[in-house]
Amino acid sequence: MQMRRIVKITGKIVLLIIGLIGVVYLGFLINEYLTGNKYVDYLKKHKLISTQINDSIPLKFDNTFSDNQLFLVGEIHEVGTSPIIDVATFKYLNQQNNITTYIAEMDIPQSYYINRYLKDSTDLSLEKILNKWVVYIGTISSEYRAKKWGNLKKYYQQLDDTKKFEVYGLNRLNDFNLLNRLLKEKLPLTYSAEIPESKDSLINWVSSNIPQIVRTTSFSKQDSLLLSNIEFNCSNLEKIKSRDEFMYDNFLRYYEQNDWESKKIYGCFGLYHSLQGIDNTLGGRIKTNSFLSGNMVSLIALYNHSHLTVPSQGLPDYLADNNTYTRLPYSNGNIFLGYIKGIEDFKRVSAKNSINLFKLDGTNSPYNQSNRGLDNFSLIKLFGGIPINENRVTTDYIQYLFYVDGADWIKPEE
């Protein structure tokens, strides 16, 4: 009898706790809905596109968008619509603003051979060029490579010469086999036998020998700068620990070397790197140092009812598939894995299975006065959230936002 009574009381306590959680959660949702009303009113007036998810999407921006000098797209690499948004945004800017400078989250040798790939002047496949790409999904998924670089190649090859673009890799060195190959292509044959194969030996050799070789050998201006930039990256590989700092330093070098002060520039990076309101990101460093002759703009995406590609071994058993990679449900409205306050506002003005684009920094925008749309929390710390400074508002970080409903994962090779 005593045990039954204990079980009965315990059951009532559990039900009470569940009820209280339900009441709190319902109250949270009601508060989110009511708080979001003014944001919904704003979003209805500042929606620039709403289109079904396809392999290519039509984009349209407001008149002030093109006034900027630097355009940064921040993506969650492992979501199927990410390369679609990247390619569509670059095509728009290439056509409307004649942007021919594409900065990328890859190293110098990789970007060198990507440019050769675009021109059909290398026998290296995309898989080999990007074998050690820091964007991991691009190393394991031919679908991602095809959606991004395959489609950019098709686009590049039908362009007039005046609109053909060049890719500049900002990331720290990652593929030393590719670097070895590049050096053997660019340096006189007399050096080929002494260029080391191993990473550490190659770094030391480049740091010690390239400056003198550049001084004493006749190179084109382009190759001279290429070799000098390789030497800078090798010499500073261990000194500069932060990847964002490394990308920023490379950006500065390219900016000065290529007279980018008079040009407009496009780049696509992981979401975090593009955020202007965080001082130590690539976007934040550029914004803080304010050397651009024009303004910069950042665009990111939020998701609902979507999926992303995640290595199964890094997931708890209750989330992982029985395969090498998991097609993980992903929504920015999940209070357990990651909830962004205000995600429902975008959902209320968007259709299912669609990509929607919003201008957040318009006149009298409520996003100019709060951090709604970026402020976030999670009950389970599985993914890192966006670190938000309470003294900054949403449009200190981003100015445009894609809301995506129904994106699939990027299919990997097993």
Short mmCIF file of C-alpha atoms in Angstrom, two decimals:
data_model
loop_
_atom_site.label_atom_id
_atom_site.label_comp_id
_atom_site.label_asym_id
_atom_site.label_seq_id
_atom_site.Cartn_x
_atom_site.Cartn_y
_atom_site.Cartn_z
CA MET A 1 0.00 0.00 0.00
CA GLN A 2 2.79 2.38 0.93
CA MET A 3 4.54 1.73 -2.40
CA ARG A 4 1.33 2.34 -4.37
CA ARG A 5 0.85 5.61 -2.57
CA ILE A 6 4.42 6.69 -3.39
CA VAL A 7 3.96 5.76 -7.05
CA LYS A 8 0.65 7.63 -7.17
CA ILE A 9 2.13 10.78 -5.60
CA THR A 10 5.18 10.58 -7.88
CA GLY A 11 2.89 10.28 -10.91
CA LYS A 12 0.92 13.35 -9.85
CA ILE A 13 4.15 15.34 -9.36
CA VAL A 14 5.39 14.32 -12.83
CA LEU A 15 2.06 15.31 -14.39
CA LEU A 16 2.15 18.61 -12.51
CA ILE A 17 5.66 19.33 -13.76
CA ILE A 18 4.65 18.45 -17.33
CA GLY A 19 1.60 20.68 -16.98
CA LEU A 20 3.68 23.58 -15.67
CA ILE A 21 6.16 23.16 -18.53
CA GLY A 22 3.26 23.14 -20.97
CA VAL A 23 1.79 26.32 -19.46
CA VAL A 24 5.17 28.07 -19.52
CA TYR A 25 5.80 27.00 -23.13
CA LEU A 26 2.31 28.10 -24.20
CA GLY A 27 2.88 31.43 -22.49
CA PHE A 28 6.20 31.78 -24.28
CA LEU A 29 4.58 31.11 -27.67
CA ILE A 30 1.76 33.58 -26.99
CA ASN A 31 4.28 36.22 -25.96
CA GLU A 32 6.35 35.52 -29.08
CA TYR A 33 3.25 35.91 -31.24
CA LEU A 34 2.11 39.16 -29.67
CA THR A 35 5.61 40.65 -29.58
CA GLY A 36 6.03 39.71 -33.23
CA ASN A 37 3.01 41.59 -34.54
CA LYS A 38 4.88 44.82 -35.31
CA TYR A 39 7.70 42.81 -36.91
CA VAL A 40 5.21 40.95 -39.09
CA ASP A 41 3.73 44.26 -40.25
CA TYR A 42 7.21 45.42 -41.21
CA LEU A 43 8.15 42.15 -42.97
CA LYS A 44 5.01 42.21 -45.10
CA LYS A 45 6.13 45.55 -46.53
CA HIS A 46 9.78 44.60 -46.98
CA LYS A 47 9.58 41.14 -48.53
CA LEU A 48 11.64 41.31 -51.74
CA ILE A 49 11.00 37.81 -53.10
CA SER A 50 9.02 34.68 -52.32
CA THR A 51 9.73 31.70 -54.56
CA GLN A 52 9.44 27.94 -54.49
CA ILE A 53 12.66 26.02 -53.80
CA ASN A 54 14.34 25.12 -57.09
CA ASP A 55 17.87 24.57 -58.35
CA SER A 56 17.93 28.23 -59.39
CA ILE A 57 15.94 31.10 -57.95
CA PRO A 58 15.13 34.59 -59.26
CA LEU A 59 16.36 37.40 -57.01
CA LYS A 60 15.31 41.01 -56.68
CA PHE A 61 16.75 43.62 -54.30
CA ASP A 62 15.80 47.19 -53.40
CA ASN A 63 17.59 50.16 -54.96
CA THR A 64 19.90 50.79 -51.99
CA PHE A 65 21.35 47.28 -52.07
CA SER A 66 23.64 48.01 -55.01
CA ASP A 67 25.10 51.10 -53.31
CA ASN A 68 27.31 48.89 -51.12
CA GLN A 69 30.89 47.90 -51.93
CA LEU A 70 31.22 44.56 -50.13
CA PHE A 71 28.52 41.88 -50.16
CA LEU A 72 28.88 38.92 -47.78
CA VAL A 73 26.59 35.89 -47.81
CA GLY A 74 26.74 33.75 -44.66
CA GLU A 75 25.50 30.19 -45.07
CA ILE A 76 24.96 26.99 -43.15
CA HIS A 77 27.05 24.91 -45.56
CA GLU A 78 25.21 21.62 -45.01
CA VAL A 79 21.71 22.77 -46.05
CA GLY A 80 20.62 22.06 -49.62
CA THR A 81 19.56 25.61 -50.47
CA SER A 82 22.87 27.21 -49.41
CA PRO A 83 24.76 26.83 -52.72
CA ILE A 84 21.57 27.81 -54.57
CA ILE A 85 21.38 31.13 -52.67
CA ASP A 86 25.11 31.73 -53.11
CA VAL A 87 25.07 31.23 -56.89
CA ALA A 88 21.86 33.23 -57.36
CA THR A 89 23.16 36.17 -55.32
CA PHE A 90 26.49 36.26 -57.15
CA LYS A 91 24.78 36.05 -60.55
CA TYR A 92 22.54 38.96 -59.62
CA LEU A 93 25.50 41.11 -58.56
CA ASN A 94 27.60 40.10 -61.54
CA GLN A 95 24.80 41.11 -63.91
CA GLN A 96 23.52 44.19 -62.11
CA ASN A 97 26.77 45.57 -60.66
CA ASN A 98 29.42 43.97 -62.85
CA ILE A 99 31.05 42.36 -59.80
CA THR A 100 33.97 40.20 -60.98
CA THR A 101 35.72 39.64 -57.63
CA TYR A 102 34.61 36.61 -55.62
CA ILE A 103 36.30 36.06 -52.22
CA ALA A 104 35.99 32.53 -50.88
CA GLU A 105 36.50 30.38 -47.81
CA MET A 106 39.37 28.36 -49.32
CA ASP A 107 43.15 28.59 -49.45
CA ILE A 108 45.38 30.05 -52.17
CA PRO A 109 46.21 26.84 -54.08
CA GLN A 110 42.56 25.78 -54.06
CA SER A 111 41.38 29.14 -55.42
CA TYR A 112 44.16 29.10 -58.04
CA TYR A 113 42.96 25.77 -59.40
CA ILE A 114 39.30 26.73 -59.05
CA ASN A 115 40.02 29.62 -61.42
CA ARG A 116 41.71 27.19 -63.80
CA TYR A 117 38.69 24.88 -63.46
CA LEU A 118 36.31 27.71 -64.37
CA LYS A 119 38.36 28.35 -67.52
CA ASP A 120 38.68 24.64 -68.40
CA SER A 121 42.46 24.94 -68.18
CA THR A 122 43.27 22.20 -65.65
CA ASP A 123 43.03 18.43 -65.67
CA LEU A 124 42.25 18.41 -61.94
CA SER A 125 38.69 17.47 -61.03
CA LEU A 126 36.66 19.44 -58.50
CA GLU A 127 36.99 16.51 -56.13
CA LYS A 128 40.79 16.72 -56.24
CA ILE A 129 40.92 20.51 -56.05
CA LEU A 130 38.66 20.52 -52.99
CA ASN A 131 39.94 17.30 -51.40
CA LYS A 132 41.05 19.18 -48.26
CA TRP A 133 38.63 22.09 -48.39
CA VAL A 134 37.83 23.66 -45.03
CA VAL A 135 34.15 23.59 -46.08
CA TYR A 136 33.83 19.93 -45.11
CA ILE A 137 30.57 19.22 -46.93
CA GLY A 138 32.34 20.12 -50.18
CA THR A 139 34.87 17.33 -49.62
CA ILE A 140 32.26 14.61 -49.13
CA SER A 141 29.46 15.71 -51.47
CA SER A 142 29.58 15.89 -55.24
CA GLU A 143 26.08 17.42 -55.00
CA TYR A 144 27.41 20.44 -53.10
CA ARG A 145 30.38 20.85 -55.46
CA ALA A 146 28.09 20.62 -58.49
CA LYS A 147 25.49 23.03 -57.12
CA LYS A 148 28.15 25.60 -56.27
CA TRP A 149 31.24 25.37 -58.47
CA GLY A 150 29.71 23.28 -61.25
CA ASN A 151 26.96 25.85 -61.75
CA LEU A 152 29.37 28.76 -61.44
CA LYS A 153 31.53 27.18 -64.14
CA LYS A 154 28.54 26.86 -66.50
CA TYR A 155 27.74 30.50 -65.80
CA TYR A 156 31.36 31.64 -66.22
CA GLN A 157 31.73 30.01 -69.61
CA GLN A 158 28.78 31.83 -71.15
CA LEU A 159 29.85 35.26 -69.88
CA ASP A 160 31.35 38.05 -71.96
CA ASP A 161 34.99 38.75 -71.09
CA THR A 162 33.98 41.96 -69.30
CA LYS A 163 31.92 39.99 -66.79
CA LYS A 164 34.21 37.00 -66.22
CA PHE A 165 35.13 36.76 -62.56
CA GLU A 166 38.10 35.64 -60.45
CA VAL A 167 38.07 33.74 -57.16
CA TYR A 168 40.38 34.77 -54.31
CA GLY A 169 40.96 32.31 -51.47
CA LEU A 170 41.22 33.94 -48.05
CA ASN A 171 41.55 30.89 -45.81
CA ARG A 172 44.79 29.75 -44.20
CA LEU A 173 46.68 27.04 -46.08
CA ASN A 174 44.98 23.66 -45.85
CA ASP A 175 46.09 21.53 -48.83
CA PHE A 176 49.87 21.17 -48.94
CA ASN A 177 49.86 18.58 -51.73
CA LEU A 178 48.10 21.13 -53.90
CA LEU A 179 50.58 23.79 -52.77
CA ASN A 180 53.48 21.55 -53.77
CA ARG A 181 51.95 21.09 -57.22
CA LEU A 182 51.37 24.83 -57.64
CA LEU A 183 54.94 25.72 -56.70
CA LYS A 184 56.32 23.21 -59.19
CA GLU A 185 54.17 24.81 -61.88
CA LYS A 186 55.24 28.37 -61.09
CA LEU A 187 58.91 28.07 -60.14
CA PRO A 188 61.76 27.40 -62.59
CA LEU A 189 62.48 23.71 -63.17
CA THR A 190 65.78 24.02 -61.32
CA TYR A 191 63.83 24.21 -58.03
CA SER A 192 61.44 21.29 -58.65
CA ALA A 193 63.65 18.62 -57.12
CA GLU A 194 64.22 20.54 -53.88
CA ILE A 195 60.60 21.50 -53.16
CA PRO A 196 59.66 19.27 -50.17
CA GLU A 197 56.63 17.02 -50.03
CA SER A 198 55.86 17.07 -46.29
CA LYS A 199 53.87 19.91 -44.74
CA ASP A 200 56.41 21.20 -42.20
CA SER A 201 59.37 20.97 -44.58
CA LEU A 202 57.37 22.68 -47.32
CA ILE A 203 56.35 25.55 -45.01
CA ASN A 204 59.96 26.09 -43.92
CA TRP A 205 61.28 25.89 -47.48
CA VAL A 206 58.76 28.43 -48.77
CA SER A 207 59.41 30.83 -45.87
CA SER A 208 63.18 30.62 -46.36
CA ASN A 209 63.46 30.59 -50.16
CA ILE A 210 60.53 32.28 -51.88
CA PRO A 211 61.48 35.91 -50.99
CA GLN A 212 64.89 35.53 -52.62
CA ILE A 213 63.53 33.60 -55.59
CA VAL A 214 60.97 36.35 -56.25
CA ARG A 215 63.71 39.02 -56.03
CA THR A 216 66.13 37.26 -58.37
CA THR A 217 63.79 35.67 -60.93
CA SER A 218 61.71 37.29 -63.63
CA PHE A 219 58.03 36.59 -63.00
CA SER A 220 54.87 38.21 -64.29
CA LYS A 221 53.34 40.65 -61.80
CA GLN A 222 50.51 38.21 -61.20
CA ASP A 223 52.83 35.28 -60.42
CA SER A 224 55.11 37.45 -58.29
CA LEU A 225 52.14 38.47 -56.13
CA LEU A 226 50.91 34.87 -56.00
CA LEU A 227 54.26 33.61 -54.71
CA SER A 228 54.58 36.49 -52.22
CA ASN A 229 51.11 35.72 -50.87
CA ILE A 230 52.01 32.04 -50.54
CA GLU A 231 55.13 33.02 -48.61
CA PHE A 232 53.08 35.27 -46.29
CA ASN A 233 50.65 32.43 -45.61
CA CYS A 234 53.42 29.93 -44.89
CA SER A 235 55.40 32.33 -42.68
CA ASN A 236 52.35 33.21 -40.61
CA LEU A 237 50.67 29.81 -40.47
CA GLU A 238 51.64 29.22 -36.84
CA LYS A 239 51.71 32.87 -35.78
CA ILE A 240 48.10 33.71 -36.67
CA LYS A 241 45.89 31.23 -34.82
CA SER A 242 42.45 32.62 -35.65
CA ARG A 243 41.03 31.63 -39.03
CA ASP A 244 39.00 34.85 -39.21
CA GLU A 245 42.11 36.92 -38.52
CA PHE A 246 43.97 35.02 -41.24
CA MET A 247 41.16 35.63 -43.73
CA TYR A 248 41.06 39.29 -42.77
CA ASP A 249 44.83 39.69 -43.27
CA ASN A 250 44.61 38.00 -46.68
CA PHE A 251 41.68 40.23 -47.59
CA LEU A 252 43.75 43.31 -46.72
CA ARG A 253 46.62 42.11 -48.91
CA TYR A 254 44.32 41.46 -51.87
CA TYR A 255 42.54 44.77 -51.31
CA GLU A 256 45.80 46.70 -51.64
CA GLN A 257 47.34 44.54 -54.38
CA ASN A 258 44.34 44.58 -56.71
CA ASP A 259 43.06 48.14 -56.24
CA TRP A 260 39.82 46.90 -54.71
CA GLU A 261 39.13 50.38 -53.39
CA SER A 262 37.54 51.12 -56.74
CA LYS A 263 35.73 47.76 -57.06
CA LYS A 264 32.71 46.00 -55.67
CA ILE A 265 33.37 42.63 -54.03
CA TYR A 266 31.30 39.52 -53.31
CA GLY A 267 32.01 36.69 -50.88
CA CYS A 268 30.32 33.59 -49.49
CA PHE A 269 31.41 32.14 -46.13
CA GLY A 270 30.08 30.19 -43.21
CA LEU A 271 27.36 32.15 -41.41
CA TYR A 272 29.51 33.14 -38.42
CA HIS A 273 32.27 34.69 -40.56
CA SER A 274 29.85 37.08 -42.29
CA LEU A 275 28.37 38.65 -39.15
CA GLN A 276 29.43 42.29 -38.80
CA GLY A 277 28.38 42.74 -35.18
CA ILE A 278 30.99 40.33 -33.77
CA ASP A 279 34.36 42.06 -33.60
CA ASN A 280 36.55 39.01 -34.22
CA THR A 281 34.78 37.63 -37.32
CA LEU A 282 35.91 38.40 -40.86
CA GLY A 283 32.86 40.64 -41.34
CA GLY A 284 33.32 42.26 -37.93
CA ARG A 285 37.02 42.99 -38.51
CA ILE A 286 36.30 44.61 -41.86
CA LYS A 287 33.42 46.64 -40.41
CA THR A 288 35.40 47.76 -37.34
CA ASN A 289 38.46 48.85 -39.31
CA SER A 290 36.28 50.60 -41.89
CA PHE A 291 38.87 50.88 -44.69
CA LEU A 292 36.31 50.20 -47.44
CA SER A 293 35.56 53.13 -49.71
CA GLY A 294 31.87 52.08 -49.60
CA ASN A 295 29.54 50.29 -47.18
CA MET A 296 29.25 46.56 -46.65
CA VAL A 297 26.17 44.38 -46.40
CA SER A 298 25.65 40.90 -44.92
CA LEU A 299 22.97 38.37 -45.84
CA ILE A 300 22.22 35.14 -43.95
CA ALA A 301 19.49 32.50 -43.96
CA LEU A 302 17.16 31.15 -41.26
CA TYR A 303 15.34 27.82 -41.61
CA ASN A 304 12.19 25.94 -40.72
CA HIS A 305 11.13 22.36 -41.53
CA SER A 306 14.54 21.73 -43.09
CA HIS A 307 17.38 19.20 -42.91
CA LEU A 308 21.16 19.31 -42.85
CA THR A 309 24.02 16.85 -43.25
CA VAL A 310 25.83 15.84 -40.06
CA PRO A 311 28.41 13.09 -39.38
CA SER A 312 26.52 10.48 -37.35
CA GLN A 313 29.41 9.76 -34.99
CA GLY A 314 29.19 13.29 -33.59
CA LEU A 315 25.51 12.96 -32.62
CA PRO A 316 23.78 11.42 -29.61
CA ASP A 317 22.37 7.97 -30.44
CA TYR A 318 18.77 9.19 -30.29
CA LEU A 319 19.45 11.70 -33.10
CA ALA A 320 21.81 9.72 -35.34
CA ASP A 321 20.86 7.58 -38.35
CA ASN A 322 22.44 4.16 -38.84
CA ASN A 323 24.59 5.55 -41.67
CA THR A 324 27.87 7.47 -41.79
CA TYR A 325 25.92 10.73 -42.16
CA THR A 326 22.59 11.73 -40.66
CA ARG A 327 19.85 13.66 -42.44
CA LEU A 328 19.14 15.75 -39.36
CA PRO A 329 15.90 17.75 -39.00
CA TYR A 330 16.89 21.39 -38.70
CA SER A 331 14.80 24.38 -37.74
CA ASN A 332 15.66 27.65 -36.08
CA GLY A 333 12.37 27.27 -34.21
CA ASN A 334 13.51 24.25 -32.17
CA ILE A 335 13.75 25.21 -28.49
CA PHE A 336 15.81 22.10 -27.72
CA LEU A 337 18.51 22.40 -30.39
CA GLY A 338 18.31 26.11 -31.19
CA TYR A 339 15.55 28.70 -31.10
CA ILE A 340 15.90 32.12 -32.68
CA LYS A 341 13.51 34.64 -31.17
CA GLY A 342 11.28 35.99 -33.89
CA ILE A 343 11.56 33.00 -36.22
CA GLU A 344 7.75 32.74 -36.16
CA ASP A 345 7.50 36.29 -37.54
CA PHE A 346 9.14 35.16 -40.79
CA LYS A 347 7.06 32.00 -40.83
CA ARG A 348 3.83 34.01 -40.58
CA VAL A 349 4.57 35.90 -43.79
CA SER A 350 6.07 33.02 -45.82
CA ALA A 351 4.72 29.99 -47.64
CA LYS A 352 5.77 26.38 -47.06
CA ASN A 353 8.62 25.00 -49.18
CA SER A 354 9.79 28.45 -50.19
CA ILE A 355 12.73 30.84 -50.13
CA ASN A 356 11.89 34.37 -49.02
CA LEU A 357 14.13 37.44 -48.95
CA PHE A 358 13.63 40.35 -46.54
CA LYS A 359 15.28 43.73 -46.15
CA LEU A 360 15.77 44.26 -42.42
CA ASP A 361 17.35 47.72 -42.31
CA GLY A 362 14.61 49.77 -43.94
CA THR A 363 13.32 53.07 -42.61
CA ASN A 364 11.69 52.72 -39.17
CA SER A 365 12.58 49.05 -39.05
CA PRO A 366 12.05 47.42 -35.63
CA TYR A 367 15.20 45.40 -36.38
CA ASN A 368 17.13 48.66 -36.06
CA GLN A 369 16.03 48.79 -32.42
CA SER A 370 16.30 45.17 -31.15
CA ASN A 371 18.21 41.95 -31.70
CA ARG A 372 15.09 39.95 -32.62
CA GLY A 373 15.74 37.61 -35.52
CA LEU A 374 19.22 36.75 -34.20
CA ASP A 375 18.90 36.44 -30.41
CA ASN A 376 18.84 32.72 -29.63
CA PHE A 377 18.88 30.00 -26.99
CA SER A 378 18.81 26.18 -26.79
CA LEU A 379 18.04 23.67 -24.06
CA ILE A 380 20.51 21.15 -25.50
CA LYS A 381 23.93 22.54 -26.41
CA LEU A 382 24.45 20.53 -29.61
CA PHE A 383 25.22 23.37 -32.01
CA GLY A 384 26.85 26.67 -31.18
CA GLY A 385 24.41 29.57 -31.33
CA ILE A 386 25.09 33.09 -32.58
CA PRO A 387 26.82 35.07 -29.81
CA ILE A 388 24.76 38.23 -29.41
CA ASN A 389 25.89 41.46 -27.76
CA GLU A 390 22.90 42.96 -25.93
CA ASN A 391 24.15 46.46 -26.78
CA ARG A 392 23.86 45.79 -30.51
CA VAL A 393 20.82 45.37 -32.71
CA THR A 394 20.04 42.91 -35.48
CA THR A 395 21.06 45.27 -38.28
CA ASP A 396 24.48 45.73 -36.70
CA TYR A 397 25.05 42.10 -37.72
CA ILE A 398 23.06 41.64 -40.94
CA GLN A 399 20.95 43.77 -43.26
CA TYR A 400 19.15 41.18 -45.37
CA LEU A 401 17.76 37.76 -44.50
CA PHE A 402 16.64 34.70 -46.43
CA TYR A 403 13.93 32.72 -44.67
CA VAL A 404 13.84 29.16 -46.01
CA ASP A 405 11.07 26.65 -45.35
CA GLY A 406 11.52 23.03 -46.42
CA ALA A 407 15.19 22.87 -47.44
CA ASP A 408 16.63 19.38 -47.81
CA TRP A 409 20.07 18.18 -46.76
CA ILE A 410 23.15 18.00 -48.99
CA LYS A 411 23.48 14.39 -50.08
CA PRO A 412 26.93 12.99 -49.14
CA GLU A 413 28.89 10.12 -50.64
CA GLU A 414 28.84 7.19 -48.24
#
